[in-house]
PDB file of C-alpha atoms in Angstrom:
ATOM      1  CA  UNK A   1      40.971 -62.347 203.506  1.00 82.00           C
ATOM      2  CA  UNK A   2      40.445 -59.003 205.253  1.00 93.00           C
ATOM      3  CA  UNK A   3      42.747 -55.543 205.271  1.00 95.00           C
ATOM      4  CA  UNK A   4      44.014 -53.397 207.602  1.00 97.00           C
ATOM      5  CA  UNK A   5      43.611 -49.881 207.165  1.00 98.00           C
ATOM      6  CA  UNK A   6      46.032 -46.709 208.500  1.00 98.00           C
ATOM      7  CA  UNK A   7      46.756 -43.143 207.958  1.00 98.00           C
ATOM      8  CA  UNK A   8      49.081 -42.384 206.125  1.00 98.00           C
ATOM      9  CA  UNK A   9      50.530 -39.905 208.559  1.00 98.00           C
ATOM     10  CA  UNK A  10      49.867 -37.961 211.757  1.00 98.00           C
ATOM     11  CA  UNK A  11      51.830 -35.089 213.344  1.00 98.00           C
ATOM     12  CA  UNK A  12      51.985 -33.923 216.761  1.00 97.00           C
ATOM     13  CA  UNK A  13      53.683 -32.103 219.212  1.00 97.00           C
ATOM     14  CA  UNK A  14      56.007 -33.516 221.881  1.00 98.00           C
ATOM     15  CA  UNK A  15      54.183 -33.900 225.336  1.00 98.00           C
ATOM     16  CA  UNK A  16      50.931 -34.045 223.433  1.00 98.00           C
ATOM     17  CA  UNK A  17      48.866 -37.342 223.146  1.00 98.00           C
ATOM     18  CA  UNK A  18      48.237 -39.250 219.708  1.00 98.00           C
ATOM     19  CA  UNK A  19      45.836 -42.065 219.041  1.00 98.00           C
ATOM     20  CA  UNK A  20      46.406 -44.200 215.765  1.00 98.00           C
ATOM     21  CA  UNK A  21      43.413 -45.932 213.919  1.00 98.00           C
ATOM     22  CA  UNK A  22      43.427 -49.123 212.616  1.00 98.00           C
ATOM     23  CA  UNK A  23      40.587 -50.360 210.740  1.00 98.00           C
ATOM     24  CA  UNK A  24      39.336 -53.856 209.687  1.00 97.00           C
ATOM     25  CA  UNK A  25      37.904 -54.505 206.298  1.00 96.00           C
ATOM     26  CA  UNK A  26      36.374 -57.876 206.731  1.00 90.00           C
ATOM     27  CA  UNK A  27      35.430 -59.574 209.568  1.00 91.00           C
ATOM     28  CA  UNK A  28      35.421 -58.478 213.410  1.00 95.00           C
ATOM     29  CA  UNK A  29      38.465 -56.984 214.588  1.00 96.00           C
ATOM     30  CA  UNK A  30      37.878 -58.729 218.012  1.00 96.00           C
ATOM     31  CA  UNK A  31      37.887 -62.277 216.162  1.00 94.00           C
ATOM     32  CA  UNK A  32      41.947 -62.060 216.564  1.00 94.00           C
ATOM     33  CA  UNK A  33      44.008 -60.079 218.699  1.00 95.00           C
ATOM     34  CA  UNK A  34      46.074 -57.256 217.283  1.00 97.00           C
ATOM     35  CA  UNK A  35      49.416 -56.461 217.734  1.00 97.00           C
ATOM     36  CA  UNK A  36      51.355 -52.982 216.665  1.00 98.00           C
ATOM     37  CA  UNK A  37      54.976 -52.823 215.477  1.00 98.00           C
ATOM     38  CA  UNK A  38      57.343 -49.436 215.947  1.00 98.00           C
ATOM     39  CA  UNK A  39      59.832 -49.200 212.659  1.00 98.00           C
ATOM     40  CA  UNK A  40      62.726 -46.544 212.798  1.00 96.00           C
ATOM     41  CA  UNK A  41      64.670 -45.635 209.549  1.00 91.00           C
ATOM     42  CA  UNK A  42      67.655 -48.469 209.676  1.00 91.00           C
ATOM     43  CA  UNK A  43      66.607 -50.456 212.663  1.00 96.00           C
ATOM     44  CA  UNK A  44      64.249 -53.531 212.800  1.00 97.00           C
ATOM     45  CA  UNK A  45      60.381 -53.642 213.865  1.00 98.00           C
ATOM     46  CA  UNK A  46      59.924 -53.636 217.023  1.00 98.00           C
ATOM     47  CA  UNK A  47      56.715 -54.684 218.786  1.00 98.00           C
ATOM     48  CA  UNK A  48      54.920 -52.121 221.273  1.00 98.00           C
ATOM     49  CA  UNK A  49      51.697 -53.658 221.883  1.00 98.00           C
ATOM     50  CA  UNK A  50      49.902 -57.186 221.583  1.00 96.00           C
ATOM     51  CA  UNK A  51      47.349 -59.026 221.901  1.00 96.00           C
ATOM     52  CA  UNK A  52      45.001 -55.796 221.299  1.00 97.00           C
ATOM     53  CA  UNK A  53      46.473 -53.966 225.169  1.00 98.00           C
ATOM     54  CA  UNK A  54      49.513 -55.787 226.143  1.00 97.00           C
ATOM     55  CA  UNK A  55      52.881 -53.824 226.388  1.00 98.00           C
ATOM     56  CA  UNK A  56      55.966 -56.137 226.352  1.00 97.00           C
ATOM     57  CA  UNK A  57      58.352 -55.497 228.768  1.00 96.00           C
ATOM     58  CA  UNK A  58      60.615 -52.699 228.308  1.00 96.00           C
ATOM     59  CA  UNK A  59      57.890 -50.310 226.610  1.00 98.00           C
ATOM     60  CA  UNK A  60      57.629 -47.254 228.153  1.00 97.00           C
ATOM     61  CA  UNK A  61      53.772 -47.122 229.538  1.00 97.00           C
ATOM     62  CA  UNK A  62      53.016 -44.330 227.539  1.00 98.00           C
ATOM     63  CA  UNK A  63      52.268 -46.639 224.740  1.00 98.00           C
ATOM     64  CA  UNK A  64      48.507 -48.254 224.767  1.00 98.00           C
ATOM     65  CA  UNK A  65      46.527 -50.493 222.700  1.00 98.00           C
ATOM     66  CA  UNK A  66      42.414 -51.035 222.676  1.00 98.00           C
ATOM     67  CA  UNK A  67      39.819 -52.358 220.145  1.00 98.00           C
ATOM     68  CA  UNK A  68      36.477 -51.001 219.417  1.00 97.00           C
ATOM     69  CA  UNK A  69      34.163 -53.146 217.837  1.00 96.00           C
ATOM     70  CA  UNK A  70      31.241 -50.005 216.990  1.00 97.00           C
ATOM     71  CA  UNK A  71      33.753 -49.119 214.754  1.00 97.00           C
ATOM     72  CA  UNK A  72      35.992 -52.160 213.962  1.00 98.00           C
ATOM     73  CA  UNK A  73      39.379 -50.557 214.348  1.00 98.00           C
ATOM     74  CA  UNK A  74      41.892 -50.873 217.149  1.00 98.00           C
ATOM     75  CA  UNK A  75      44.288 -48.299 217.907  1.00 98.00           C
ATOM     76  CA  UNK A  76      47.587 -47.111 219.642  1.00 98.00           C
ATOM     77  CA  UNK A  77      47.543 -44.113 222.119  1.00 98.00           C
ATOM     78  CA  UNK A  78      51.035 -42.827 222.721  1.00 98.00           C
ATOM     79  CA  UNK A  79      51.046 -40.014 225.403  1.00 98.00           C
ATOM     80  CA  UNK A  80      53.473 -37.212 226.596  1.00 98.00           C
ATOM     81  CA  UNK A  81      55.306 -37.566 222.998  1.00 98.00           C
ATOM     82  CA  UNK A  82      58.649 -37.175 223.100  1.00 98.00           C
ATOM     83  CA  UNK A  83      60.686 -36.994 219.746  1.00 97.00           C
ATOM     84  CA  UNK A  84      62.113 -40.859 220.211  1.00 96.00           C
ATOM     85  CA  UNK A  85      58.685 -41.762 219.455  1.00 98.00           C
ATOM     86  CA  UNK A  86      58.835 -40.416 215.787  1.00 98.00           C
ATOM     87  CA  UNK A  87      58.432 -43.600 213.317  1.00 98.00           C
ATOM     88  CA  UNK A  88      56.458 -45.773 211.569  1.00 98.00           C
ATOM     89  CA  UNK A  89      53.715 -47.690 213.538  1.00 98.00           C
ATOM     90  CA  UNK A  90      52.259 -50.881 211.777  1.00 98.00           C
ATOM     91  CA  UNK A  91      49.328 -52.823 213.174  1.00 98.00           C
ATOM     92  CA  UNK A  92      48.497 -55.890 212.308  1.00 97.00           C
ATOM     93  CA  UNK A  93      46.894 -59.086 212.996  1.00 96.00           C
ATOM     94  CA  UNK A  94      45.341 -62.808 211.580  1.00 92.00           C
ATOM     95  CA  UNK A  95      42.745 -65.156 210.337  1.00 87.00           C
ATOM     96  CA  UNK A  96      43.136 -68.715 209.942  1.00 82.00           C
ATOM     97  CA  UNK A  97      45.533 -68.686 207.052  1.00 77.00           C
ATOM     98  CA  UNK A  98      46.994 -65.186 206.854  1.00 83.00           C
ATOM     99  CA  UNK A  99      48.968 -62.468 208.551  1.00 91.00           C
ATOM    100  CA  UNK A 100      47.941 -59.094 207.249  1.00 95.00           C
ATOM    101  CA  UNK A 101      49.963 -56.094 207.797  1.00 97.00           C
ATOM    102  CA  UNK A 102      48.309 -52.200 207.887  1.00 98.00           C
ATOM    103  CA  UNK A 103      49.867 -49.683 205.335  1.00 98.00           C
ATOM    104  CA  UNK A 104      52.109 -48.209 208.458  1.00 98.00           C
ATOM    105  CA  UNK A 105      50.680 -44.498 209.727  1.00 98.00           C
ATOM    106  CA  UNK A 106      54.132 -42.389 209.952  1.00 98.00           C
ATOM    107  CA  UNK A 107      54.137 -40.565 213.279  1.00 98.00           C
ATOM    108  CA  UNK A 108      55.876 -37.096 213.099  1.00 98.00           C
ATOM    109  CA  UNK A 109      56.958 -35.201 216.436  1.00 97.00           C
ATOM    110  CA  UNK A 110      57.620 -31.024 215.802  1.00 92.00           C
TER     111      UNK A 110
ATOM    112  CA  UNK B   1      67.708 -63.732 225.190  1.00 95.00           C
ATOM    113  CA  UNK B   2      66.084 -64.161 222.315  1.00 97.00           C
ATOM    114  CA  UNK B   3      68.728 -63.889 219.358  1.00 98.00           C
ATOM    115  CA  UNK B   4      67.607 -64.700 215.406  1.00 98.00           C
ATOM    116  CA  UNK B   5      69.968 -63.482 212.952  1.00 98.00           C
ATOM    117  CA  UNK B   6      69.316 -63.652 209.246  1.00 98.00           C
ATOM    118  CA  UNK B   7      71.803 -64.276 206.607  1.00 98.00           C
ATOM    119  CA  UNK B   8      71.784 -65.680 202.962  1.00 97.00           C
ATOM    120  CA  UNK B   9      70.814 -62.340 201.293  1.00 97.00           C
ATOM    121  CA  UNK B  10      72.270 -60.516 198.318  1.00 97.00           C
ATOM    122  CA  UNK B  11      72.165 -59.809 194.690  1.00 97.00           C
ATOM    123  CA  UNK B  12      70.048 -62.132 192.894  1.00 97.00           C
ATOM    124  CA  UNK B  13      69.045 -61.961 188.812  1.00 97.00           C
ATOM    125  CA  UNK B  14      65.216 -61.868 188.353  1.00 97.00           C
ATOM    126  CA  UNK B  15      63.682 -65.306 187.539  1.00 97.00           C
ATOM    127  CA  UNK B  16      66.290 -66.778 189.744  1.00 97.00           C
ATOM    128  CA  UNK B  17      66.451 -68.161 193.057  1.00 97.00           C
ATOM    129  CA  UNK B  18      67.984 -67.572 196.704  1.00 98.00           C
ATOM    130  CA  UNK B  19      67.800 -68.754 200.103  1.00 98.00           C
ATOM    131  CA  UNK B  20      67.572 -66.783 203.320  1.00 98.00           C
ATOM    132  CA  UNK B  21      68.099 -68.831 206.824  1.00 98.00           C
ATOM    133  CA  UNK B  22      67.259 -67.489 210.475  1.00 98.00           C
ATOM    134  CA  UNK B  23      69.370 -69.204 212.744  1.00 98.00           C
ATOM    135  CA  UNK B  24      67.724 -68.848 216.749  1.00 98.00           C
ATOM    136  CA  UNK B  25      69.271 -68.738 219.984  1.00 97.00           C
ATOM    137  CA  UNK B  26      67.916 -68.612 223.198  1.00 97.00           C
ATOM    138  CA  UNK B  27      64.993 -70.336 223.288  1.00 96.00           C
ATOM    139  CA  UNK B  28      63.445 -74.290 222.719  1.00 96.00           C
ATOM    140  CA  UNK B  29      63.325 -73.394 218.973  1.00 95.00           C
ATOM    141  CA  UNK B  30      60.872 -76.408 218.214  1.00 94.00           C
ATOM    142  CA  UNK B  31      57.912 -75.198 220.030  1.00 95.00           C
ATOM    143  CA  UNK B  32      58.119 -71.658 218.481  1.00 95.00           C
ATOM    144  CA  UNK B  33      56.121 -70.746 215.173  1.00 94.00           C
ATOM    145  CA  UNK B  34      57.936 -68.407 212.770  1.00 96.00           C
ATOM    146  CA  UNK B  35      58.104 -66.001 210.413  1.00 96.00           C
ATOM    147  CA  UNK B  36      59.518 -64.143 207.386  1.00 98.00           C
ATOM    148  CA  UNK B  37      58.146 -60.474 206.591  1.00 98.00           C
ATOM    149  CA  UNK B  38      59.823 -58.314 204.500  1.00 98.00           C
ATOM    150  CA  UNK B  39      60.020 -54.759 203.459  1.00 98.00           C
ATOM    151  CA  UNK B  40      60.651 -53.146 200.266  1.00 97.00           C
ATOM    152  CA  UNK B  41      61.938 -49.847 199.586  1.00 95.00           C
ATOM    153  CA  UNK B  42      59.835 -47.173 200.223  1.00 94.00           C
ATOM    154  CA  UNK B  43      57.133 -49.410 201.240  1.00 96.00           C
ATOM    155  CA  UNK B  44      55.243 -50.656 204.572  1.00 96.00           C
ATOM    156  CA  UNK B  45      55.837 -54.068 206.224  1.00 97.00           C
ATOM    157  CA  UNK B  46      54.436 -57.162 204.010  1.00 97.00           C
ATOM    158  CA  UNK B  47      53.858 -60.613 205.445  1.00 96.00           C
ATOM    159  CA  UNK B  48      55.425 -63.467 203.419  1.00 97.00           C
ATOM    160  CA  UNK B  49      55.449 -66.888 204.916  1.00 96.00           C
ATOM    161  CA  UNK B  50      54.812 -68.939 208.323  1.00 95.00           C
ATOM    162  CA  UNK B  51      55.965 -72.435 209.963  1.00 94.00           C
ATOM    163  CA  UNK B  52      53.889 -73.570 212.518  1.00 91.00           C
ATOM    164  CA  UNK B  53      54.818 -76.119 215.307  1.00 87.00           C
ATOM    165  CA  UNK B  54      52.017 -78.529 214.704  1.00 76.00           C
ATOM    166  CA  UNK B  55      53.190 -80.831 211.738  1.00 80.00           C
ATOM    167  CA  UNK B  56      55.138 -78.246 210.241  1.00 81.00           C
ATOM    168  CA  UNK B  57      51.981 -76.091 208.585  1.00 90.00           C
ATOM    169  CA  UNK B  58      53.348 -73.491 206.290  1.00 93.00           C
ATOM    170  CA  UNK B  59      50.958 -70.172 205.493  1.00 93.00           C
ATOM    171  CA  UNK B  60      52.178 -68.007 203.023  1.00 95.00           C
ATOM    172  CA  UNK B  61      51.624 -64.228 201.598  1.00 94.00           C
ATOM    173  CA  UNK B  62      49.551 -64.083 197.962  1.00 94.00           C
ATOM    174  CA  UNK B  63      52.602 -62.393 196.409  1.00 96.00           C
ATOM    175  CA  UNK B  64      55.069 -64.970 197.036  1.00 97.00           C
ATOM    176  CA  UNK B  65      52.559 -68.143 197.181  1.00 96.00           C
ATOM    177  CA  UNK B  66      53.765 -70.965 194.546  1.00 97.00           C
ATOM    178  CA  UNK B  67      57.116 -69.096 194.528  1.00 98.00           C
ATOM    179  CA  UNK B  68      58.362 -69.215 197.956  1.00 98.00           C
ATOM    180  CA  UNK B  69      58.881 -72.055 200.316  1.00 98.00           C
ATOM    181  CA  UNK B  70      59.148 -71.807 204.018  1.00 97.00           C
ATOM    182  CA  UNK B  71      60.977 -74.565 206.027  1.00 96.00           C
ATOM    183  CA  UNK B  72      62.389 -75.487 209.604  1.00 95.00           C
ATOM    184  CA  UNK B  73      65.243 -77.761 210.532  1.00 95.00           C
ATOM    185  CA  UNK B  74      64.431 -77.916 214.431  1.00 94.00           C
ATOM    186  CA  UNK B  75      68.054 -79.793 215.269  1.00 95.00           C
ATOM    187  CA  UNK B  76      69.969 -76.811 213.535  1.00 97.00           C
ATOM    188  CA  UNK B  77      67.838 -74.092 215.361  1.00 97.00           C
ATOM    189  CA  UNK B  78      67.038 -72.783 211.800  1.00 97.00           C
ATOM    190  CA  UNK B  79      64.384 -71.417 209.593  1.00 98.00           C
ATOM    191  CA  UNK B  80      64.745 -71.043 205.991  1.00 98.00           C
ATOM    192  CA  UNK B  81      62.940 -69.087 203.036  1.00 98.00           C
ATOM    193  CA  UNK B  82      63.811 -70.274 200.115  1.00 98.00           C
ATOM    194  CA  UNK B  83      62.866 -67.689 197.246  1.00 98.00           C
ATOM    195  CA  UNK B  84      62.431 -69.098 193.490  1.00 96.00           C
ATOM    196  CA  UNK B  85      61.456 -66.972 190.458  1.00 97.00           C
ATOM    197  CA  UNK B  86      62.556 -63.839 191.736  1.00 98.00           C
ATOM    198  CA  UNK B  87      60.972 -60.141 190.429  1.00 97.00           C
ATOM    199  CA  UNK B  88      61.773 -56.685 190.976  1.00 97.00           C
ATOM    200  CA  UNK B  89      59.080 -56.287 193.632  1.00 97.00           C
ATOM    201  CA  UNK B  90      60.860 -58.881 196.129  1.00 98.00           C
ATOM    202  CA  UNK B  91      63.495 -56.485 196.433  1.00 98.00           C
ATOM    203  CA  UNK B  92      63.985 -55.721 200.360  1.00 98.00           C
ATOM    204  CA  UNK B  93      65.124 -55.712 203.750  1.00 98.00           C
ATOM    205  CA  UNK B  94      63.977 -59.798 205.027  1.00 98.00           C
ATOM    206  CA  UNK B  95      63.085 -60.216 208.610  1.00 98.00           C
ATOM    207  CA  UNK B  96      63.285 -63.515 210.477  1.00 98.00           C
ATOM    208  CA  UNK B  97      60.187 -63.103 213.265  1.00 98.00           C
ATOM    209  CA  UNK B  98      58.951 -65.613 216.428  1.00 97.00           C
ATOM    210  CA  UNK B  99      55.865 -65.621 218.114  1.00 94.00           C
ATOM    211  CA  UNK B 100      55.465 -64.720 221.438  1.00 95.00           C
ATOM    212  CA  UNK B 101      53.965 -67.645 222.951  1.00 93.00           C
ATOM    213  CA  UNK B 102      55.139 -71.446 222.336  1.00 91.00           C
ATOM    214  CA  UNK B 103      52.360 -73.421 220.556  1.00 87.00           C
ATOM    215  CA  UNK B 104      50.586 -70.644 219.769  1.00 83.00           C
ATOM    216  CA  UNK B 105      49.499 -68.676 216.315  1.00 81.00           C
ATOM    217  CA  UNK B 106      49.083 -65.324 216.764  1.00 84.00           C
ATOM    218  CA  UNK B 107      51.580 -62.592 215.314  1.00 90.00           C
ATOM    219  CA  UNK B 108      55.743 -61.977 214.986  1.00 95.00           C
ATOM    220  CA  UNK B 109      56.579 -60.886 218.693  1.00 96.00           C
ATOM    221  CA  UNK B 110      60.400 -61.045 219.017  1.00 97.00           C
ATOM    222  CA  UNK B 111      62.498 -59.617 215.304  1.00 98.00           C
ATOM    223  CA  UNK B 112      65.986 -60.461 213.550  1.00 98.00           C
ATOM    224  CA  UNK B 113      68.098 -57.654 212.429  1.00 97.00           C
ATOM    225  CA  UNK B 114      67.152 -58.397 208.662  1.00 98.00           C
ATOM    226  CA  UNK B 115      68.901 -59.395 206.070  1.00 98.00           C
ATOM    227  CA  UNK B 116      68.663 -57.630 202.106  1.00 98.00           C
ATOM    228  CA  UNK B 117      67.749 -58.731 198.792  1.00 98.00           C
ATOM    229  CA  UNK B 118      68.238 -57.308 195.731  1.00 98.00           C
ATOM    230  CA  UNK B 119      67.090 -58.518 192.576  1.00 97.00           C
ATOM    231  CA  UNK B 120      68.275 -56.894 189.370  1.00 94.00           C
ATOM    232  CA  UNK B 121      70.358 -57.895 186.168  1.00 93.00           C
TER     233      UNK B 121
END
């Protein structure tokens, strides 16, 4: 099994750029894509990135994904904020037998 | 359009038992593998069980692993969870998840509404 490991929180500004880490405790974090879930108060996941860079249709291209492999994390780059974008972020990904969730990094926008 | 809608949740007394079912729309259900994650109060998203396409293959999370069974009925479009010896901590909002890709394993992709368990005497 590996984990998946978030800030707890991160604050910025609207207009202002954020980056989100995600690192992975056992194994490479290139060995299985990665995939990162937005989770309002009262509404259901929903998913902003995939397979490490993808954006799903209907995601606003201010939302990217990459992996790093020097440092085993990936992470989520949201730019020109805007207050919408306050939530919960989750990355997560997969070995052969599990799915394994990060602890969520809850993104304020003041 | 993708549409999975959860129902089957409620009050449930702990050490008992309850079953949630995801019924699908929009989409060749039997080529799709699933999921159920949840998320308790207060707390981040938790994985909790997977039914693959090839023979059926279930995965499932260490917390609910011997208690939990995860099942598919592909001619009713439907995915089920059924929850045995029930505690506290599987108190939660349930979501009903599909992959992106047909035949493929990756991650949940498309997301039900939820539905909510509560476990208590």
């Amino acid at each position: 099994n590996f984990m998946l490991t978030q800030p707890h929180s991160v604050s910025e500004s609207p207009g202002k750029t954020v980056t989100l880490s995600c690192t992975r405790n056992g194994g490479s974090i290139a060995s299985n894509y990665v995939q990162w879930y937005q989770l309002r108060p009262g509404s259901s996941p929903v998913t902003v990135i995939y397979e490490d860079n993808q954006r799903p249709s209907g995601v606003p291209d201010r939302f990217s994904g990459s992996i790093d492999s020097s440092s085993n994390s990936a992470s989520l780059t949201i730019s020109g904020l805007k207050t919408e974008d306050e939530a919960d972020y989750y990355c997560q990904s997969y070995d052969n037998n599990n799915q394994v969730f990060g602890g969520g990094t809850r993104l304020t926008v003041l | 359009e993708v549409q999975l809608l959860e129902s089957g949740g409620g009050l449930a007394q702990p050490g008992g038992s309850l079953r949630l079912s995801c019924a699908a729309s929009g989409f060749n259900f039997w080529s799709y593998g699933l999921h159920w994650v949840r998320q308790a109060p207060g707390r981040g998203l938790e994985y909790v069980a997977s039914i693959s396409t090839i023979e059926d293959t279930t995965y499932y999370g260490d917390s609910v692993k011997g208690r939990f069974t995860i099942s598919r009925d592909d001619s009713k479009n439907t995915v089920y969870l059924q929850m045995g010896s029930l505690r506290a901590e599987d108190m939660g909002v349930y979501y009903c998840a599909r992959e992106r890709e047909p035949y493929v394993r990756g991650g949940p992709f498309h997301w039900g509404r939820g539905t909510l368990v509560t476990v208590s005497a």
